[in-house]
CSV table of C-alpha atoms in Angstrom, one decimal:
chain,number,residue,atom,x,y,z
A,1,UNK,CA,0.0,0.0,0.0
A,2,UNK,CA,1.8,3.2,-1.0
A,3,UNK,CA,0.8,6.2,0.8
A,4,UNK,CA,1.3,10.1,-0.2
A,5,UNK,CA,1.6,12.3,2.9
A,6,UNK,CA,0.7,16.1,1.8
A,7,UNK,CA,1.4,18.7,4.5
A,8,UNK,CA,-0.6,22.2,4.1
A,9,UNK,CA,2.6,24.3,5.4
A,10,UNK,CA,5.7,25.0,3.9
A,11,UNK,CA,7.3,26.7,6.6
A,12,UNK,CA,10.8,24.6,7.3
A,13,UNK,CA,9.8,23.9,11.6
A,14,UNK,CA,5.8,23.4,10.7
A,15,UNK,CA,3.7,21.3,13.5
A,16,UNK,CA,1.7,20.0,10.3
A,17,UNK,CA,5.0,18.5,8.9
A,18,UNK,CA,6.2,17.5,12.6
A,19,UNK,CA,2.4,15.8,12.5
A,20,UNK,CA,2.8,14.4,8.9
A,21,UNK,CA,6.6,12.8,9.4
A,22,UNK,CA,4.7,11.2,12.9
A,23,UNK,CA,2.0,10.0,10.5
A,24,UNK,CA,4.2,8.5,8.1
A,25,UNK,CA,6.1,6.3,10.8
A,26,UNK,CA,2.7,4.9,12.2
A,27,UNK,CA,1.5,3.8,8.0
A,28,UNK,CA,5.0,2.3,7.9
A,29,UNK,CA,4.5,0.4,11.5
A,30,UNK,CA,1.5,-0.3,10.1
A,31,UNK,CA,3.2,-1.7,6.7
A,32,UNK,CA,2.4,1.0,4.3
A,33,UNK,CA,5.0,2.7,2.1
A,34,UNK,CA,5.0,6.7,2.9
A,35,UNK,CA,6.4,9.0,0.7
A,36,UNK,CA,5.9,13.1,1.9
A,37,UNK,CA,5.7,15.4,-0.9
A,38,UNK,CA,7.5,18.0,-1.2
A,39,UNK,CA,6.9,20.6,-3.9
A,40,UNK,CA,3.9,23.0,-3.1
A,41,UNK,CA,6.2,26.1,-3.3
A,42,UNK,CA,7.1,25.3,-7.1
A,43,UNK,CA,3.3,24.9,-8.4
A,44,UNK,CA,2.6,28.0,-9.8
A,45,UNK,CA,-1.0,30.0,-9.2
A,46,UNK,CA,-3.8,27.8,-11.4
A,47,UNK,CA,-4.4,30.2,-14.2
A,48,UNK,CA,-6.4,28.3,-17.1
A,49,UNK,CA,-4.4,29.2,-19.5
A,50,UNK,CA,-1.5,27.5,-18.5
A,51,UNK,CA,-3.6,24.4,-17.5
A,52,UNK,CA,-3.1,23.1,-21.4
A,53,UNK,CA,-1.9,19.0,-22.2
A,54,UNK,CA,1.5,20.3,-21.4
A,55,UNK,CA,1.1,21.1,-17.9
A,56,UNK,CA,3.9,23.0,-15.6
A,57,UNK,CA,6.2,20.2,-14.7
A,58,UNK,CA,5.5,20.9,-11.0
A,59,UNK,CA,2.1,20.2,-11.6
A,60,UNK,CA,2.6,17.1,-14.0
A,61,UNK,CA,4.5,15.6,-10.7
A,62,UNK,CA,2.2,16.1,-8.1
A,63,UNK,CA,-0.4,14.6,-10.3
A,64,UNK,CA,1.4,12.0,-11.4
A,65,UNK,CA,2.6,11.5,-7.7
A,66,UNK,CA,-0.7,11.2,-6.9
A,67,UNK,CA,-2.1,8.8,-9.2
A,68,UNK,CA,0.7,6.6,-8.4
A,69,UNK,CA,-1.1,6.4,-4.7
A,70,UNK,CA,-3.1,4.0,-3.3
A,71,UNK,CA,-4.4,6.7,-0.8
A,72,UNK,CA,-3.1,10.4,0.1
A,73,UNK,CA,-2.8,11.9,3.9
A,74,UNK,CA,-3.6,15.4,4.8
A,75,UNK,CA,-2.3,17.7,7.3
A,76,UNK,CA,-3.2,21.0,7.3
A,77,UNK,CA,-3.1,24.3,9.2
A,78,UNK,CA,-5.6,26.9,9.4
A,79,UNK,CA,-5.2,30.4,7.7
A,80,UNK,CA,-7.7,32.9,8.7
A,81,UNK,CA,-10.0,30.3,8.9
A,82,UNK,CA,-9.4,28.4,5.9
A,83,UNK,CA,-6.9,26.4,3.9
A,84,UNK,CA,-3.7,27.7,3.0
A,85,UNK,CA,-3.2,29.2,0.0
A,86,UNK,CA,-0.6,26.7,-1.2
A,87,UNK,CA,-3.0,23.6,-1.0
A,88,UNK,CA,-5.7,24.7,-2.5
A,89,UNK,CA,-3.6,25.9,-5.4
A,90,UNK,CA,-2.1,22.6,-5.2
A,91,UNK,CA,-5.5,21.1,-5.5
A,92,UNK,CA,-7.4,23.2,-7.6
A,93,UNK,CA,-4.4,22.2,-9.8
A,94,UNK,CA,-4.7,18.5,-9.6
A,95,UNK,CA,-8.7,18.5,-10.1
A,96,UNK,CA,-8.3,19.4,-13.6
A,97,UNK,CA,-10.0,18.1,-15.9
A,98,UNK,CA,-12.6,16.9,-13.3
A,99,UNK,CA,-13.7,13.8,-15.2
A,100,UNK,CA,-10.1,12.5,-14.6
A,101,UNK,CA,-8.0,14.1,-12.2
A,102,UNK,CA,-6.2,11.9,-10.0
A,103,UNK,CA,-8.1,12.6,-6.7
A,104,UNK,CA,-11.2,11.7,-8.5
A,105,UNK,CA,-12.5,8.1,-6.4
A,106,UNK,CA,-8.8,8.3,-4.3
A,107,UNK,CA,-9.0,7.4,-0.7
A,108,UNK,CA,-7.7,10.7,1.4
A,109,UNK,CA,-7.7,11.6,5.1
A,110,UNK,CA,-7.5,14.7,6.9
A,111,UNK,CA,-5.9,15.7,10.0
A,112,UNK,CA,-4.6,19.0,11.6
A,113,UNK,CA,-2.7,21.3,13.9
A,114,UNK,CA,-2.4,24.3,15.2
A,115,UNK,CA,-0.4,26.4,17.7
A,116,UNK,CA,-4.0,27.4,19.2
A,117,UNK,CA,-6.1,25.4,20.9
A,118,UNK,CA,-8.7,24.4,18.4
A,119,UNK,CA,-6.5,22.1,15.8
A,120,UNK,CA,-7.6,23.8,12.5
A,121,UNK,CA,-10.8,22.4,12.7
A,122,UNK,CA,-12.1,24.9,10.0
A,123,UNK,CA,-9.6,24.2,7.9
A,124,UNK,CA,-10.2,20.8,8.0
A,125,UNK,CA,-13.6,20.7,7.6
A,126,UNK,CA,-13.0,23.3,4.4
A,127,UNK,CA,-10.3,20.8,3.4
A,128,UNK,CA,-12.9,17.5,3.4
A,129,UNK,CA,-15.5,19.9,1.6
A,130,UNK,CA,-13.0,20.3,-1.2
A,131,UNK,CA,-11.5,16.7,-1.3
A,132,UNK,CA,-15.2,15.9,-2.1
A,133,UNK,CA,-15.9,18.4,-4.4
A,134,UNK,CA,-13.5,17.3,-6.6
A,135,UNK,CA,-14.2,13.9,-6.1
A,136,UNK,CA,-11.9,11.7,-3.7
A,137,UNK,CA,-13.5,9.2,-1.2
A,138,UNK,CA,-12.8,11.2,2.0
A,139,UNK,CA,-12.2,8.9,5.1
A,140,UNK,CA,-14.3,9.6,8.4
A,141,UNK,CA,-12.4,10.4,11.2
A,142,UNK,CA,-11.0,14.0,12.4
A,143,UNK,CA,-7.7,14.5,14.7
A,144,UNK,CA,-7.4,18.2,15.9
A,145,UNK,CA,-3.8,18.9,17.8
A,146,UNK,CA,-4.4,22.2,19.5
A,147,UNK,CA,-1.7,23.7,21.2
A,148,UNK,CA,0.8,21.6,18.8
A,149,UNK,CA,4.2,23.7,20.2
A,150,UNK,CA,3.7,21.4,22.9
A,151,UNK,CA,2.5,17.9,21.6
A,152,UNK,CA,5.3,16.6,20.6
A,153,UNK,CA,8.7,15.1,22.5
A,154,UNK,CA,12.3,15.5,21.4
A,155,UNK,CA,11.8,12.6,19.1
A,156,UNK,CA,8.7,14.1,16.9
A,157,UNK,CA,6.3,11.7,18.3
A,158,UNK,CA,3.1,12.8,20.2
A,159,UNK,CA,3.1,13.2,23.5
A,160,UNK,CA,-0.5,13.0,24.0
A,161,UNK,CA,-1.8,9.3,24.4
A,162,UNK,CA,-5.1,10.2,23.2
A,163,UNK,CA,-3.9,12.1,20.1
A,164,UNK,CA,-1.6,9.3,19.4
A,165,UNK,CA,-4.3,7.1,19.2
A,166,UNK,CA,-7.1,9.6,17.1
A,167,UNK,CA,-4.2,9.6,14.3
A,168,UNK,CA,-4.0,5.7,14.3
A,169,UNK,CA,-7.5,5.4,14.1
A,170,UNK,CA,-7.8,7.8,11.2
A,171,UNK,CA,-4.6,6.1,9.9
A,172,UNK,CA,-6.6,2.0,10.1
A,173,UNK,CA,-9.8,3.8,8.3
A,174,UNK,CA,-7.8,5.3,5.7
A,175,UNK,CA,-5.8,1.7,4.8
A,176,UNK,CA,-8.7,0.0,5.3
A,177,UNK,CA,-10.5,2.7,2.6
A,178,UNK,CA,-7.5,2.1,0.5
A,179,UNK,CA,-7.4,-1.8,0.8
A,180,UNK,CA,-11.1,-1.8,-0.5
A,181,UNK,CA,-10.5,0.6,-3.0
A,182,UNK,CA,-7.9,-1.6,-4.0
A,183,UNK,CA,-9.7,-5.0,-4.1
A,184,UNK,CA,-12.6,-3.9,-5.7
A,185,UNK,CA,-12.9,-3.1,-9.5
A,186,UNK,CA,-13.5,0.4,-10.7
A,187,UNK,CA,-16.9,-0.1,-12.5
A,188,UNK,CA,-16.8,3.6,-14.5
A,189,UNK,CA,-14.4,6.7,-13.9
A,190,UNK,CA,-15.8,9.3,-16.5
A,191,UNK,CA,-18.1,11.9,-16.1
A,192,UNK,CA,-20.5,11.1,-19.2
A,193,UNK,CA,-20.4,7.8,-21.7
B,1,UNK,CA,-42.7,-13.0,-3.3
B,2,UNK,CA,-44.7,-10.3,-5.6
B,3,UNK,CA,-48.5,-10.5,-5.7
B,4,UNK,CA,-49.5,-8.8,-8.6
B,5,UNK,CA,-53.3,-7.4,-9.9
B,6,UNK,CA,-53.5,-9.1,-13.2
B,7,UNK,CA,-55.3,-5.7,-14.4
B,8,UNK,CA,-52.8,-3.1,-13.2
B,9,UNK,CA,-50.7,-3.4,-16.3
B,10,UNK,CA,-51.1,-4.7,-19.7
B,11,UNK,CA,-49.9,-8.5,-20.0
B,12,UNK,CA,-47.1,-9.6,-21.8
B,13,UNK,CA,-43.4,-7.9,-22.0
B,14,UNK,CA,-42.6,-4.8,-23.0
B,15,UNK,CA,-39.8,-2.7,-23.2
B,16,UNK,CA,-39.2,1.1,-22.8
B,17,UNK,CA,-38.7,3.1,-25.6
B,18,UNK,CA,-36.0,5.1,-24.8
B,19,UNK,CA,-36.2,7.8,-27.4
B,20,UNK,CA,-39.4,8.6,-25.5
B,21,UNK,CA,-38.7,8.4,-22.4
B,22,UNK,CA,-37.2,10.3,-19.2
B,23,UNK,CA,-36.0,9.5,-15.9
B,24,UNK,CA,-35.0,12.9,-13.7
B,25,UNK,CA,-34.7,14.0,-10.6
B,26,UNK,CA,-36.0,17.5,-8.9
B,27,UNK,CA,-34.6,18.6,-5.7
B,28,UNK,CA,-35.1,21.8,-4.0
B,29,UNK,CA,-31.7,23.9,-4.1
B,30,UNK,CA,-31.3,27.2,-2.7
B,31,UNK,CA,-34.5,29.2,-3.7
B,32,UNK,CA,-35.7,27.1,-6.6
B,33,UNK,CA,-35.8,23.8,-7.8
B,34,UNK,CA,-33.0,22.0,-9.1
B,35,UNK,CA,-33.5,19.2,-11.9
B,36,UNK,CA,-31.2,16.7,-13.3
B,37,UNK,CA,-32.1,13.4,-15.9
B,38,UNK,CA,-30.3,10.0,-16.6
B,39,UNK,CA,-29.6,10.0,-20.3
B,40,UNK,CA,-29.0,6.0,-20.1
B,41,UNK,CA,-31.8,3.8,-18.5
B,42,UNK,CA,-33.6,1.1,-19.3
B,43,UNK,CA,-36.9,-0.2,-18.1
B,44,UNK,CA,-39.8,-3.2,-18.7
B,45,UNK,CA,-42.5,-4.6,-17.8
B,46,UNK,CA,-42.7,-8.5,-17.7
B,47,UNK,CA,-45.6,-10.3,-16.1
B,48,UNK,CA,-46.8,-7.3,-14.6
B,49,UNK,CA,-43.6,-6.8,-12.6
B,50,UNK,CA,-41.9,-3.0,-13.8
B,51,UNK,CA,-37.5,-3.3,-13.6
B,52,UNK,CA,-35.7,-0.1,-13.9
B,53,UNK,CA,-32.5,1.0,-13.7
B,54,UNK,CA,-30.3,4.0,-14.4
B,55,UNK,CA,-26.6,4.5,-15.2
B,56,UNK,CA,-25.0,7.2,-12.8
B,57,UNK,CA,-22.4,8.5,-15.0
B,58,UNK,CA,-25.2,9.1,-17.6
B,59,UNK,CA,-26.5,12.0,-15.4
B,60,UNK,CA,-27.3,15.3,-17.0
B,61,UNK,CA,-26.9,18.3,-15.7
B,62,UNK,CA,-25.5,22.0,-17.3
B,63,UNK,CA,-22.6,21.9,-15.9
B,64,UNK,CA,-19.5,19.2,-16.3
B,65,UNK,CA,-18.3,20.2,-12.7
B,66,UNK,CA,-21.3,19.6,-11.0
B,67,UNK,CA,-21.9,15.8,-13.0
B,68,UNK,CA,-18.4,15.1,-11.7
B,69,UNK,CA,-19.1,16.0,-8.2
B,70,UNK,CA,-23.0,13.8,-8.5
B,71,UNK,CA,-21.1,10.7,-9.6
B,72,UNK,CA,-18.5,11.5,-7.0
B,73,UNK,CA,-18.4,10.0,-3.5
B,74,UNK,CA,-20.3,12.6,-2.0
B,75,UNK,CA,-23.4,12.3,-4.2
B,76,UNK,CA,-24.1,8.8,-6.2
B,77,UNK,CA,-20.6,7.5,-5.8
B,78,UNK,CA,-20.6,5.9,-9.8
B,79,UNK,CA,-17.4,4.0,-9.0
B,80,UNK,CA,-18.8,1.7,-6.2
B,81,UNK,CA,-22.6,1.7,-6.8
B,82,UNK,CA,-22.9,2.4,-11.0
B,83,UNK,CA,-27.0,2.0,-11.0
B,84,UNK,CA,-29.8,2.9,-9.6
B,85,UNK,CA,-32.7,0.2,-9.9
B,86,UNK,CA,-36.0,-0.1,-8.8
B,87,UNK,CA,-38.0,-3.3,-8.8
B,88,UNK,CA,-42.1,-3.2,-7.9
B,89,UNK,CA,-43.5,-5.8,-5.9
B,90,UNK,CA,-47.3,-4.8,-5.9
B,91,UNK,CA,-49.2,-2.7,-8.8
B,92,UNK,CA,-52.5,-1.2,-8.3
B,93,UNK,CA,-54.7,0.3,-10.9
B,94,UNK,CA,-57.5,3.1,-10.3
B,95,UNK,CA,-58.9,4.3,-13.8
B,96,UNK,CA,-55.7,6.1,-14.7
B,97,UNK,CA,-53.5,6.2,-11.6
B,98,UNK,CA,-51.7,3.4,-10.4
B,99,UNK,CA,-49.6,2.9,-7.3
B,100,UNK,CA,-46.5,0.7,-7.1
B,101,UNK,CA,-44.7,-0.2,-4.1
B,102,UNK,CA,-41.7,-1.5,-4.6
B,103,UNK,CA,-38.0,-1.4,-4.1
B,104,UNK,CA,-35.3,1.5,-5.0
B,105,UNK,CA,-31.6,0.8,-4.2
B,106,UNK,CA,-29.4,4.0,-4.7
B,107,UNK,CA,-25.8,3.8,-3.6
B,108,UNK,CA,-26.3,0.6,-2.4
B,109,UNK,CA,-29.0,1.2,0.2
B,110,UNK,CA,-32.3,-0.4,-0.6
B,111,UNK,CA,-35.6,1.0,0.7
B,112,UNK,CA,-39.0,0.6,0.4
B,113,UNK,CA,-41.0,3.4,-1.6
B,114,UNK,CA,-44.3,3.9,-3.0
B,115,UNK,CA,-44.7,5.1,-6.4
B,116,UNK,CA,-47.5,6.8,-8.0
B,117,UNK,CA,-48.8,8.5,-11.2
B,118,UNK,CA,-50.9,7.5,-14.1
B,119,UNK,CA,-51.0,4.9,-17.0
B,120,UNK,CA,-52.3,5.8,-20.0
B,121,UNK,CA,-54.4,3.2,-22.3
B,122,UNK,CA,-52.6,0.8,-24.8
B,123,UNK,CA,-52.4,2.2,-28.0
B,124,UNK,CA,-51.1,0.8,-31.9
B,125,UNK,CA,-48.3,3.2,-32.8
B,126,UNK,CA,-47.6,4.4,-36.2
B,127,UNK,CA,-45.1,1.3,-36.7
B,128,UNK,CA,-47.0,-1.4,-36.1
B,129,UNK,CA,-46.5,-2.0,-32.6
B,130,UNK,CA,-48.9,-1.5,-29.1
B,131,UNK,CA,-47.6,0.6,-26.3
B,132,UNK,CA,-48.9,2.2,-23.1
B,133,UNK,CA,-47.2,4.6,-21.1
B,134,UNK,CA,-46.6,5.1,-17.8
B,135,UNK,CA,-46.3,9.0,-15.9
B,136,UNK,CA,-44.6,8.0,-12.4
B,137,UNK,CA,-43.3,9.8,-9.5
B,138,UNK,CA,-41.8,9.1,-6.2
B,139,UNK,CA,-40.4,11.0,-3.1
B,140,UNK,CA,-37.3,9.6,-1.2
B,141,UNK,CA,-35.2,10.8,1.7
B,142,UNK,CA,-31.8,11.1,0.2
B,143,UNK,CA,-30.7,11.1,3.8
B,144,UNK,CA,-31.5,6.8,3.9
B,145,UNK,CA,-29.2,6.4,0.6
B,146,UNK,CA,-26.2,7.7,2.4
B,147,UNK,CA,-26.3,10.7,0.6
B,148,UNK,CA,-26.3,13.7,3.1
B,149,UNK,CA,-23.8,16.5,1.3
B,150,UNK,CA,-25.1,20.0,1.7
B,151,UNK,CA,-24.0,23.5,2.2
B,152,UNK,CA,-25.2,25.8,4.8
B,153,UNK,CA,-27.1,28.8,3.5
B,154,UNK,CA,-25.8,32.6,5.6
B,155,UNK,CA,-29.5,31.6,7.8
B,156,UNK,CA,-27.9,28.4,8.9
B,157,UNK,CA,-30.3,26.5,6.8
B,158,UNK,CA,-29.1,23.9,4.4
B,159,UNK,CA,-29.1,24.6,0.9
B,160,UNK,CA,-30.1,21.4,-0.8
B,161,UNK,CA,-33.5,19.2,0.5
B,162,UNK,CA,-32.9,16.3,1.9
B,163,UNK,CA,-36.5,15.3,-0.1
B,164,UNK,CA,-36.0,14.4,-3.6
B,165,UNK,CA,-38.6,13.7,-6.4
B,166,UNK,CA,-37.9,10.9,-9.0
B,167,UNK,CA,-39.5,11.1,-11.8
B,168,UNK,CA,-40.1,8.9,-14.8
B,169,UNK,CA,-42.1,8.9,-18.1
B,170,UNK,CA,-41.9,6.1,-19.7
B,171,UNK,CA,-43.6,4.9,-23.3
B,172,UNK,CA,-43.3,0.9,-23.0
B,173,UNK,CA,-43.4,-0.7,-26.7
B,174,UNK,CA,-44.8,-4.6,-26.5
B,175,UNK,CA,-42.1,-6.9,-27.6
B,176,UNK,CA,-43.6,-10.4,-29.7
């Protein structure tokens, strides 16, 4: 089961990275591959005139990247009460053309943090609005770390028993999601006949 | 097992003509009402028991977007649950109205529903053939069928029904 781990923040000492790299050792205890992508601050901003067959190769890779999943992880922050600006550019990117784009039936999760108390809630719920706009099967399960400058130990791991145990949860669902996804045979995957 | 009035329907098999035919839906959305069609379908009659389905990724809408996001997890979820179907069980004629109960699985929930509208009377068409048609109608709880998306309007008030009508008008041509 291969595994793409997308964090929301670019910034080099993010929580939602910290939260992501934690995530990606629990998929690999839990014998998933994990690959973190790297490579939101290269997309450029979607304009439709640039979204032609020979897309920007930051945004051929991501899209490829994500095809090549069996299931993509979330972590994002919140930005005045929303996603940041980065992933949804990212996404609005990937969605295109709708009938096709590799998110379209994929098995995604999202989680969050923030340095306040509430765990980016909002953005997460804006996040699994937009995963199912554009078409991915978006796994139940929400993990907010509030006050995420201290949830973690010196190792990255969560220091929070309870936490730890939200993310595996959301983590099982998501493999299990995948594993069906996997097993079953897509019966259609275009918008019209 | 199906207990069937012998006079609800016409006997023998026949088949829908699909030229002819419609199956929609109409949902309230907003401040109007939203409607919405399955361009492929299919539907018979066969010792008085009526079999439809409906291909999800044939829906129509106006906007490609929007038929994504139906076939998509949120909505009818194409991938995993391709067709709608509907099978009656019991068929009862009045004059010109009839009322079917019967079975409709969407997304892979199956629920009871009770169908109505009217039949017309059998007719020869101009090609040599008998049909009847039938003008039929049914409200479901989208809720039951796993599909519960909305979007909260500025009152707090969800924007899409959770009540939808299906509708279907069918001409059904007698096969020999």
């Amino acid at each position: 089961m291969r595994v793409l781990g997308i964090s929301g923040s670019l910034r080099r000492d993010s929580y939602n990275t910290a939260l992501l790299r934690h995530a990606g050792d629990l998929f690999e205890a839990d014998g998933a591959e994990f690959e973190i992508y790297h490579g939101l601050r290269e997309m450029p901003p979607y304009d439709e005139d640039y979204d032609t067959e020979e897309a920007p190769e930051a945004v051929s890779r991501i899209r490829e990247t994500v095809r090549d999943a069996d299931a993509v992880f979330f972590v994002t922050p919140e930005y005045n009460s929303s996603i940041p600006g980065a992933l949804k550019n990212a996404l609005d990117w990937i969605s295109r053309p709708v009938a096709t784009n590799p998110l379209r039936y994929k098995p995604v999760a999202v989680i969050g943090a923030s340095s306040g108390m509430f765990g980016a809630v909002w953005a997460q719920a804006e996040l699994r609005k937009v995963l199912g706009a554009i078409g991915a099967r978006v796994t139940e399960g929400e993990v907010a770390v509030g006050n995420a400058g201290e949830r973690f130990d010196k190792n990255g791991s969560l220091n929070e028993p309870n936490l730890e145990q939200e993310v595996h949860e959301v983590i099982t669902t998501l493999l299990a999601d995948a594993q069906s996804a996997k097993t079953s045979q897509p019966a259609v995957n275009a918008v019209t006949p | 097992m199906s207990t069937i009035d012998v006079q609800a329907l016409p006997a023998g098999t026949w088949q829908v003509d699909k030229v002819h035919s419609s199956i929609g839906f109409a949902v309230d959305y907003m401040a109007g009402t939203f409607h919405g069609t399955f361009s492929d379908f299919d539907a018979s009659v066969a010792d008085g028991v009526l079999n439809g389905t409906a291909k999800v990724t044939s829906v129509q809408v106006k906007d490609e977007n929007l038929a994504a996001h139906l076939q998509g997890p949120d909505f009818f979820d194409a991938q995993t649950h391709p067709e709608l179907t509907f099978t009656s069980e019991t068929i009862n004629r009045d004059g010109d109205r009839v009322t079917i109960d019967g079975e409709i699985t969407i997304k892979g929930h199956t629920e009871t529903a009770e169908i109505t509208g009217e039949i017309s009377d059998q007719i020869a068409d101009p090609y040599g053939g008998e049909r009847f048609g039938l003008t039929l109608q049914t409200v479901v709880d989208r809720d039951t069928f796993g599909i519960s998306w909305n979007n909260p309007l500025p009152s707090g008030e969800p924007a899409l029904s959770k009540m939808v009508t299906i509708t279907a008008e069918l001409q059904l041509s007698k096969q020999t």
